[in-house]
Amino acid sequence: MRFSPLLDELIKSLQILPSVGPKSAQRMAFALLERQRSGGRRLAHVLDEALEKIGHCRQCRTFTEEDICPLCANPKRAQSGQLCIVESPADVVAIEQTGQYLGRYFVLMGHLSPLDGVGPEELGLDKLEHWLGDEAFSELILATNPTVEGEATAYYIADIAKHHGVSVSRIAHGVPIGGELELVDGNTLSHSFMGRKHFDNS
Amino acid sequence: MRFSPLLDELIKSLQILPSVGPKSAQRMAFALLERQRSGGRRLAHVLDEALEKIGHCRQCRTFTEEDICPLCANPKRAQSGQLCIVESPADVVAIEQTGQYLGRYFVLMGHLSPLDGVGPEELGLDKLEHWLGDEAFSELILATNPTVEGEATAYYIADIAKHHGVSVSRIAHGVPIGGELELVDGNTLSHSFMGRKHFDNS
């Protein structure tokens, strides 16, 4: 025997969460049943409501329960004329936390990966092209991840932008602030040499 | 800004799960929203139902949605007259998988831990005493964990059993099967010496 049918089903259902196997699912189910009944029921309700209501922003594709996300709806964000392309909503949050960037975003929800069936359409690049056609952006900032797929996606989008005459930039890659040179991998180090800037000591 | 209010709430709610912090909760929320909408809604419903319906078996205290769990309800289980005391429902499953034991269980749902406010009453030991008074068990097998708290709990229960004239045993501790002696800790090794058995080569 295993556990009671309902408990078995709970343990099985919890395993759809990423990196949760049978053992962790069991631990989670016990923790909820033993100590977190009210929190667990709250989780059940929030989860149900979130999966029911949260969709994608009509303009930038990030997750939101509104038709248009707060960032796209903010008229101040349109003033800079900049559009930053990122892979995921988590990247938007990371960039927002720097407080440096005041433009708008376009969230790809992934990167080009033909082998997994992720092509330009899955990333909403047709939507992006429409947007570039409708609005005159001053700059497109490519902030996809510095991975092989992220770079390929950035090149692909740069190509689209060129057709629309929008100036394109890529975020800088190099040695992280606070990092030690000897601990940085060779690829990053060579990027930081290629991307060096003249020291302005005037 | 963080995410949209509902997404923020989902990420916060997921953090009640054991060893899930802000980053894992975020990853879980995204995974559910991106790829697992139907599985996620199923999880929400099962979780709600489980927390609503699953309680403790009236007799052995394990988790079950019935009044009496299937093991306690099985008349064959009562025949051996044995009662095995374990700390958690997971221990019941582990012992059941061996196929060796055919008696009934009593699940403490923890161990004695006065500093955390877990005393005999929280472990249902009053219930166990009633049971020992009502029924004549042939043997009480103490299978609490071989930790300081588990041992203390075992001693406490052995004391109760003595008052009821029930014979008590403790599961054997020693070198695990398939383990290598040099990798076993000293405490375990000294247990395995103290618990040695005469070799019957007749």
Short mmCIF file of C-alpha atoms in Angstrom, two decimals:
data_model
loop_
_atom_site.label_atom_id
_atom_site.label_comp_id
_atom_site.label_asym_id
_atom_site.label_seq_id
_atom_site.Cartn_x
_atom_site.Cartn_y
_atom_site.Cartn_z
CA MET A 1 0.00 0.00 0.00
CA ARG A 2 0.93 3.62 -0.33
CA PHE A 3 -0.89 6.40 1.50
CA SER A 4 -4.63 7.01 1.39
CA PRO A 5 -5.92 7.68 -2.16
CA LEU A 6 -6.34 11.43 -1.65
CA LEU A 7 -2.91 11.83 -0.03
CA ASP A 8 -1.36 9.81 -2.86
CA GLU A 9 -3.02 12.12 -5.36
CA LEU A 10 -1.76 15.22 -3.53
CA ILE A 11 1.80 13.85 -3.55
CA LYS A 12 1.50 13.10 -7.27
CA SER A 13 0.05 16.51 -8.07
CA LEU A 14 2.84 18.32 -6.22
CA GLN A 15 5.37 16.67 -8.52
CA ILE A 16 4.38 18.92 -11.41
CA LEU A 17 6.34 21.67 -9.64
CA PRO A 18 9.85 22.04 -11.11
CA SER A 19 12.56 19.98 -9.34
CA VAL A 20 10.07 18.38 -6.95
CA GLY A 21 10.39 14.57 -6.94
CA PRO A 22 8.42 11.94 -4.98
CA LYS A 23 10.37 12.47 -1.74
CA SER A 24 10.09 16.27 -1.68
CA ALA A 25 6.43 16.06 -2.70
CA GLN A 26 5.80 13.73 0.23
CA ARG A 27 7.60 16.11 2.58
CA MET A 28 5.57 19.03 1.23
CA ALA A 29 2.27 17.18 1.61
CA PHE A 30 3.08 16.22 5.22
CA ALA A 31 4.24 19.75 6.09
CA LEU A 32 1.01 21.21 4.69
CA LEU A 33 -1.20 18.66 6.47
CA GLU A 34 0.64 18.90 9.78
CA ARG A 35 1.44 22.55 10.18
CA GLN A 36 0.19 24.66 7.31
CA ARG A 37 -3.47 23.86 6.71
CA SER A 38 -4.64 27.47 6.44
CA GLY A 39 -1.59 28.52 4.41
CA GLY A 40 -2.09 25.51 2.16
CA ARG A 41 -5.72 26.32 1.49
CA ARG A 42 -4.75 29.91 0.78
CA LEU A 43 -2.14 28.57 -1.70
CA ALA A 44 -4.81 26.42 -3.37
CA HIS A 45 -7.10 29.39 -3.83
CA VAL A 46 -4.42 31.80 -5.02
CA LEU A 47 -3.06 29.17 -7.42
CA ASP A 48 -6.48 28.53 -8.89
CA GLU A 49 -7.21 32.24 -9.23
CA ALA A 50 -3.78 33.01 -10.71
CA LEU A 51 -4.00 30.25 -13.33
CA GLU A 52 -7.50 31.41 -14.17
CA LYS A 53 -6.76 35.14 -14.45
CA ILE A 54 -3.09 35.70 -15.25
CA GLY A 55 -2.43 35.99 -18.95
CA HIS A 56 0.03 37.94 -21.04
CA CYS A 57 0.14 41.73 -21.45
CA ARG A 58 -1.31 42.53 -24.88
CA GLN A 59 1.64 44.79 -25.64
CA CYS A 60 4.80 43.46 -23.97
CA ARG A 61 3.76 39.82 -23.31
CA THR A 62 4.79 39.78 -19.64
CA PHE A 63 2.55 37.98 -17.13
CA THR A 64 -0.31 40.13 -15.86
CA GLU A 65 -3.94 39.76 -14.85
CA GLU A 66 -4.74 43.03 -16.69
CA ASP A 67 -5.13 43.48 -20.42
CA ILE A 68 -2.13 45.83 -20.41
CA CYS A 69 0.54 45.55 -17.68
CA PRO A 70 1.25 48.54 -15.38
CA LEU A 71 4.59 49.27 -17.08
CA CYS A 72 3.04 49.48 -20.56
CA ALA A 73 0.10 51.49 -19.22
CA ASN A 74 2.44 54.10 -17.65
CA PRO A 75 2.68 57.03 -20.13
CA LYS A 76 6.03 58.16 -18.63
CA ARG A 77 7.59 54.92 -19.78
CA ALA A 78 6.85 55.76 -23.41
CA GLN A 79 8.72 59.09 -23.23
CA SER A 80 12.23 57.67 -23.52
CA GLY A 81 11.35 55.89 -26.75
CA GLN A 82 13.48 52.92 -25.64
CA LEU A 83 12.39 49.30 -25.80
CA CYS A 84 14.29 46.60 -23.92
CA ILE A 85 14.00 42.99 -25.11
CA VAL A 86 14.29 40.36 -22.37
CA GLU A 87 13.68 36.63 -22.15
CA SER A 88 11.49 36.45 -19.05
CA PRO A 89 9.39 38.50 -16.60
CA ALA A 90 12.06 37.81 -13.96
CA ASP A 91 14.54 39.76 -16.13
CA VAL A 92 12.15 42.73 -16.14
CA VAL A 93 12.12 42.70 -12.34
CA ALA A 94 15.93 42.42 -12.20
CA ILE A 95 16.37 45.40 -14.54
CA GLU A 96 13.70 47.43 -12.73
CA GLN A 97 15.55 46.90 -9.47
CA THR A 98 18.60 48.72 -10.87
CA GLY A 99 16.45 51.84 -11.31
CA GLN A 100 18.59 52.74 -14.37
CA TYR A 101 16.19 52.03 -17.17
CA LEU A 102 13.00 54.06 -17.66
CA GLY A 103 11.71 52.74 -21.00
CA ARG A 104 9.40 49.89 -21.86
CA TYR A 105 9.99 46.13 -22.26
CA PHE A 106 9.17 43.36 -24.64
CA VAL A 107 9.22 39.93 -23.00
CA LEU A 108 10.01 37.01 -25.33
CA MET A 109 9.00 34.31 -22.82
CA GLY A 110 11.95 32.20 -23.95
CA HIS A 111 14.58 32.22 -26.68
CA LEU A 112 14.82 30.83 -30.21
CA SER A 113 15.26 27.08 -29.97
CA PRO A 114 14.20 25.38 -33.21
CA LEU A 115 14.85 21.87 -31.83
CA ASP A 116 12.28 22.48 -29.08
CA GLY A 117 9.82 23.95 -31.57
CA VAL A 118 10.37 27.52 -30.37
CA GLY A 119 10.48 29.73 -33.46
CA PRO A 120 9.93 33.47 -34.03
CA GLU A 121 6.17 33.09 -33.73
CA GLU A 122 6.33 31.45 -30.28
CA LEU A 123 8.40 34.42 -29.08
CA GLY A 124 5.80 36.87 -30.43
CA LEU A 125 8.28 38.41 -32.88
CA ASP A 126 5.42 39.10 -35.31
CA LYS A 127 3.86 41.17 -32.52
CA LEU A 128 7.19 42.94 -31.98
CA GLU A 129 7.43 43.76 -35.69
CA HIS A 130 3.93 45.24 -35.64
CA TRP A 131 4.90 47.33 -32.66
CA LEU A 132 8.11 48.54 -34.34
CA GLY A 133 6.03 49.47 -37.37
CA ASP A 134 3.41 51.33 -35.34
CA GLU A 135 5.69 53.33 -33.07
CA ALA A 136 8.96 55.15 -33.73
CA PHE A 137 11.36 53.83 -31.10
CA SER A 138 14.63 55.66 -30.55
CA GLU A 139 16.49 52.53 -29.41
CA LEU A 140 16.05 48.80 -29.08
CA ILE A 141 18.14 47.37 -26.22
CA LEU A 142 18.78 43.62 -26.56
CA ALA A 143 19.03 42.18 -23.04
CA THR A 144 18.63 38.48 -23.81
CA ASN A 145 20.87 36.13 -21.82
CA PRO A 146 24.53 35.80 -22.89
CA THR A 147 24.01 32.15 -23.88
CA VAL A 148 24.24 30.63 -27.36
CA GLU A 149 20.44 30.73 -27.73
CA GLY A 150 20.16 34.21 -26.23
CA GLU A 151 22.82 35.54 -28.64
CA ALA A 152 21.12 33.92 -31.64
CA THR A 153 17.81 35.44 -30.59
CA ALA A 154 19.46 38.86 -30.19
CA TYR A 155 20.95 38.67 -33.71
CA TYR A 156 17.60 37.63 -35.16
CA ILE A 157 15.82 40.57 -33.50
CA ALA A 158 18.59 43.00 -34.49
CA ASP A 159 17.90 41.98 -38.07
CA ILE A 160 14.18 42.73 -37.73
CA ALA A 161 14.96 46.10 -36.15
CA LYS A 162 17.29 47.05 -39.02
CA HIS A 163 14.41 46.58 -41.47
CA HIS A 164 12.46 49.13 -39.45
CA GLY A 165 15.40 51.53 -39.19
CA VAL A 166 15.53 51.36 -35.39
CA SER A 167 18.93 51.75 -33.75
CA VAL A 168 19.87 48.59 -31.83
CA SER A 169 22.19 48.03 -28.85
CA ARG A 170 23.27 44.99 -26.87
CA ILE A 171 23.92 45.12 -23.11
CA ALA A 172 27.63 44.97 -22.20
CA HIS A 173 29.25 41.66 -21.27
CA GLY A 174 32.39 41.58 -19.18
CA VAL A 175 33.85 41.10 -15.74
CA PRO A 176 31.11 41.41 -13.06
CA ILE A 177 31.53 44.25 -10.54
CA GLY A 178 33.14 42.93 -7.36
CA GLY A 179 34.42 39.86 -9.20
CA GLU A 180 38.05 38.83 -9.28
CA LEU A 181 39.78 38.65 -12.63
CA GLU A 182 41.45 35.30 -11.97
CA LEU A 183 38.08 33.69 -11.22
CA VAL A 184 36.38 34.92 -14.41
CA ASP A 185 36.16 32.45 -17.31
CA GLY A 186 38.20 33.10 -20.45
CA ASN A 187 35.21 33.79 -22.67
CA THR A 188 33.92 36.54 -20.40
CA LEU A 189 37.41 37.98 -20.06
CA SER A 190 37.90 38.14 -23.82
CA HIS A 191 34.49 39.85 -24.11
CA SER A 192 35.59 42.39 -21.54
CA PHE A 193 38.75 43.09 -23.61
CA MET A 194 36.86 43.42 -26.87
CA GLY A 195 34.35 45.72 -25.21
CA ARG A 196 36.95 47.92 -23.47
CA LYS A 197 36.37 51.66 -23.24
CA HIS A 198 38.87 54.49 -23.44
CA PHE A 199 39.68 55.88 -20.05
CA ASP A 200 38.63 59.51 -19.91
CA ASN A 201 41.13 61.16 -17.56
CA SER A 202 40.89 64.65 -19.00
CA MET B 1 7.96 47.25 -8.75
CA ARG B 2 7.63 43.53 -8.41
CA PHE B 3 5.30 41.42 -10.54
CA SER B 4 1.56 41.95 -10.91
CA PRO B 5 -0.32 41.76 -7.56
CA LEU B 6 -1.78 38.31 -8.21
CA LEU B 7 1.56 36.88 -9.40
CA ASP B 8 3.27 38.40 -6.35
CA GLU B 9 0.70 36.74 -4.13
CA LEU B 10 1.19 33.38 -5.86
CA ILE B 11 4.97 33.61 -5.36
CA LYS B 12 4.45 34.50 -1.69
CA SER B 13 1.95 31.67 -1.15
CA LEU B 14 4.29 29.08 -2.69
CA GLN B 15 6.88 29.95 -0.05
CA ILE B 16 4.89 28.15 2.66
CA LEU B 17 6.15 24.91 1.08
CA PRO B 18 9.18 23.53 2.95
CA SER B 19 12.58 24.64 1.58
CA VAL B 20 11.00 26.87 -1.06
CA GLY B 21 12.44 30.40 -0.97
CA PRO B 22 11.63 33.48 -3.08
CA LYS B 23 13.71 32.32 -6.07
CA SER B 24 12.30 28.78 -6.25
CA ALA B 25 8.79 30.10 -5.68
CA GLN B 26 9.27 32.46 -8.63
CA ARG B 27 10.53 29.61 -10.79
CA MET B 28 7.58 27.44 -9.75
CA ALA B 29 5.06 30.20 -10.50
CA PHE B 30 6.56 30.79 -13.96
CA ALA B 31 6.70 27.08 -14.76
CA LEU B 32 3.04 26.67 -13.80
CA LEU B 33 1.94 29.73 -15.78
CA GLU B 34 4.02 28.90 -18.85
CA ARG B 35 3.72 25.15 -19.21
CA GLN B 36 1.55 23.55 -16.54
CA ARG B 37 -1.75 25.43 -16.40
CA SER B 38 -3.98 22.36 -16.35
CA GLY B 39 -1.66 20.46 -13.97
CA GLY B 40 -1.50 23.53 -11.76
CA ARG B 41 -5.26 23.86 -11.54
CA ARG B 42 -5.51 20.18 -10.77
CA LEU B 43 -2.96 20.69 -7.97
CA ALA B 44 -5.03 23.59 -6.61
CA HIS B 45 -8.17 21.46 -6.50
CA VAL B 46 -6.49 18.37 -5.03
CA LEU B 47 -4.72 20.51 -2.43
CA ASP B 48 -7.96 22.17 -1.39
CA GLU B 49 -9.80 18.86 -1.21
CA ALA B 50 -6.97 17.13 0.67
CA LEU B 51 -6.68 19.87 3.28
CA GLU B 52 -10.44 19.83 3.69
CA LYS B 53 -10.89 16.07 3.96
CA ILE B 54 -7.69 14.45 5.22
CA GLY B 55 -7.61 14.05 8.97
CA HIS B 56 -6.13 11.50 11.33
CA CYS B 57 -7.20 7.87 11.71
CA ARG B 58 -9.25 7.61 14.91
CA GLN B 59 -7.23 4.60 15.99
CA CYS B 60 -3.63 4.90 14.76
CA ARG B 61 -3.45 8.67 14.02
CA THR B 62 -2.01 8.30 10.50
CA PHE B 63 -3.27 10.61 7.75
CA THR B 64 -6.46 9.39 6.11
CA GLU B 65 -9.66 10.81 4.68
CA GLU B 66 -11.63 7.97 6.34
CA ASP B 67 -12.60 7.72 9.98
CA ILE B 68 -10.45 4.58 10.32
CA CYS B 69 -7.49 4.00 7.96
CA PRO B 70 -7.44 0.87 5.72
CA LEU B 71 -4.70 -0.75 7.83
CA CYS B 72 -6.65 -0.41 11.07
CA ALA B 73 -9.85 -1.50 9.34
CA ASN B 74 -8.23 -4.72 8.06
CA PRO B 75 -9.17 -7.53 10.50
CA LYS B 76 -6.15 -9.62 9.41
CA ARG B 77 -3.85 -6.95 10.81
CA ALA B 78 -5.26 -7.48 14.31
CA GLN B 79 -4.42 -11.21 14.31
CA SER B 80 -0.71 -10.88 15.05
CA GLY B 81 -1.42 -8.82 18.15
CA GLN B 82 1.61 -6.65 17.36
CA LEU B 83 1.63 -2.87 17.43
CA CYS B 84 4.45 -0.89 15.83
CA ILE B 85 5.09 2.67 17.04
CA VAL B 86 6.48 5.03 14.39
CA GLU B 87 7.03 8.76 14.15
CA SER B 88 5.39 9.53 10.80
CA PRO B 89 3.08 8.12 8.09
CA ALA B 90 6.14 7.91 5.81
CA ASP B 91 7.65 5.40 8.23
CA VAL B 92 4.52 3.25 7.92
CA VAL B 93 4.96 3.21 4.15
CA ALA B 94 8.66 2.35 4.47
CA ILE B 95 7.91 -0.58 6.81
CA GLU B 96 5.01 -1.77 4.66
CA GLN B 97 7.32 -1.89 1.66
CA THR B 98 9.49 -4.47 3.39
CA GLY B 99 6.49 -6.83 3.52
CA GLN B 100 7.87 -8.25 6.81
CA TYR B 101 5.48 -6.79 9.31
CA LEU B 102 1.82 -7.77 9.39
CA GLY B 103 0.55 -6.05 12.54
CA ARG B 104 -0.90 -2.65 13.17
CA TYR B 105 0.72 0.78 13.68
CA PHE B 106 0.47 3.73 15.98
CA VAL B 107 1.74 6.95 14.39
CA LEU B 108 3.05 9.56 16.83
CA MET B 109 3.20 12.38 14.26
CA GLY B 110 6.48 13.53 15.78
CA HIS B 111 8.63 12.82 18.81
CA LEU B 112 8.83 14.16 22.35
CA SER B 113 10.38 17.62 22.21
CA PRO B 114 9.49 19.64 25.32
CA LEU B 115 11.32 22.75 24.07
CA ASP B 116 9.03 22.85 21.01
CA GLY B 117 5.98 22.24 23.16
CA VAL B 118 5.58 18.64 22.00
CA GLY B 119 4.65 16.59 25.04
CA PRO B 120 2.95 13.17 25.49
CA GLU B 121 -0.47 14.65 24.73
CA GLU B 122 0.60 16.10 21.35
CA LEU B 123 1.83 12.61 20.37
CA GLY B 124 -1.51 11.06 21.37
CA LEU B 125 0.08 8.93 24.08
CA ASP B 126 -3.15 9.16 26.13
CA LYS B 127 -4.88 7.55 23.15
CA LEU B 128 -2.18 4.87 22.99
CA GLU B 129 -2.64 4.13 26.71
CA HIS B 130 -6.39 3.72 26.21
CA TRP B 131 -5.72 1.37 23.34
CA LEU B 132 -3.25 -0.68 25.37
CA GLY B 133 -5.88 -0.89 28.12
CA ASP B 134 -8.66 -1.93 25.75
CA GLU B 135 -6.79 -4.55 23.77
CA ALA B 136 -4.31 -7.23 24.80
CA PHE B 137 -1.32 -6.76 22.50
CA SER B 138 1.30 -9.50 22.33
CA GLU B 139 4.13 -7.08 21.50
CA LEU B 140 4.84 -3.37 21.15
CA ILE B 141 7.60 -2.69 18.59
CA LEU B 142 9.26 0.69 19.06
CA ALA B 143 10.37 1.92 15.62
CA THR B 144 10.98 5.58 16.38
CA ASN B 145 14.02 7.14 14.72
CA PRO B 146 17.46 6.38 16.22
CA THR B 147 17.92 10.05 17.20
CA VAL B 148 18.16 11.53 20.70
CA GLU B 149 14.49 12.56 20.59
CA GLY B 150 13.40 9.28 19.03
CA GLU B 151 15.22 7.27 21.72
CA ALA B 152 13.74 9.40 24.50
CA THR B 153 10.27 8.88 23.03
CA ALA B 154 10.87 5.14 22.79
CA TYR B 155 11.91 4.97 26.48
CA TYR B 156 8.86 6.98 27.51
CA ILE B 157 6.50 4.65 25.62
CA ALA B 158 8.31 1.52 26.91
CA ASP B 159 7.51 2.81 30.39
CA ILE B 160 3.81 3.17 29.59
CA ALA B 161 3.75 -0.34 28.05
CA LYS B 162 5.32 -1.83 31.18
CA HIS B 163 2.45 -0.49 33.26
CA HIS B 164 0.09 -2.40 30.97
CA GLY B 165 2.17 -5.56 31.06
CA VAL B 166 2.83 -5.53 27.30
CA SER B 167 6.14 -6.94 26.10
CA VAL B 168 8.20 -4.25 24.34
CA SER B 169 10.94 -4.45 21.69
CA ARG B 170 13.10 -1.89 19.91
CA ILE B 171 14.12 -2.32 16.25
CA ALA B 172 17.79 -3.26 15.81
CA HIS B 173 20.41 -0.62 15.12
CA GLY B 174 23.65 -1.47 13.41
CA VAL B 175 25.59 -1.51 10.15
CA PRO B 176 23.23 -1.09 7.18
CA ILE B 177 23.10 -4.00 4.70
CA GLY B 178 25.38 -3.28 1.74
CA GLY B 179 27.27 -0.64 3.74
CA GLU B 180 31.01 -0.70 4.29
CA LEU B 181 32.30 -0.93 7.83
CA GLU B 182 34.93 1.77 7.40
CA LEU B 183 32.29 4.26 6.27
CA VAL B 184 29.93 3.65 9.20
CA ASP B 185 30.11 6.13 12.11
CA GLY B 186 31.48 4.98 15.46
CA ASN B 187 28.17 5.27 17.29
CA THR B 188 26.44 2.94 14.85
CA LEU B 189 29.37 0.55 14.90
CA SER B 190 29.34 0.36 18.72
CA HIS B 191 25.56 -0.30 18.55
CA SER B 192 26.20 -3.11 16.11
CA PHE B 193 28.76 -4.63 18.54
CA MET B 194 26.46 -4.33 21.53
CA GLY B 195 23.59 -5.86 19.57
CA ARG B 196 25.68 -8.74 18.15
CA LYS B 197 24.06 -12.16 17.83
CA HIS B 198 25.58 -15.58 18.32
CA PHE B 199 26.41 -17.21 15.04
CA ASP B 200 24.35 -20.39 14.73
CA ASN B 201 26.55 -22.81 12.70
CA SER B 202 25.09 -26.01 14.02
#
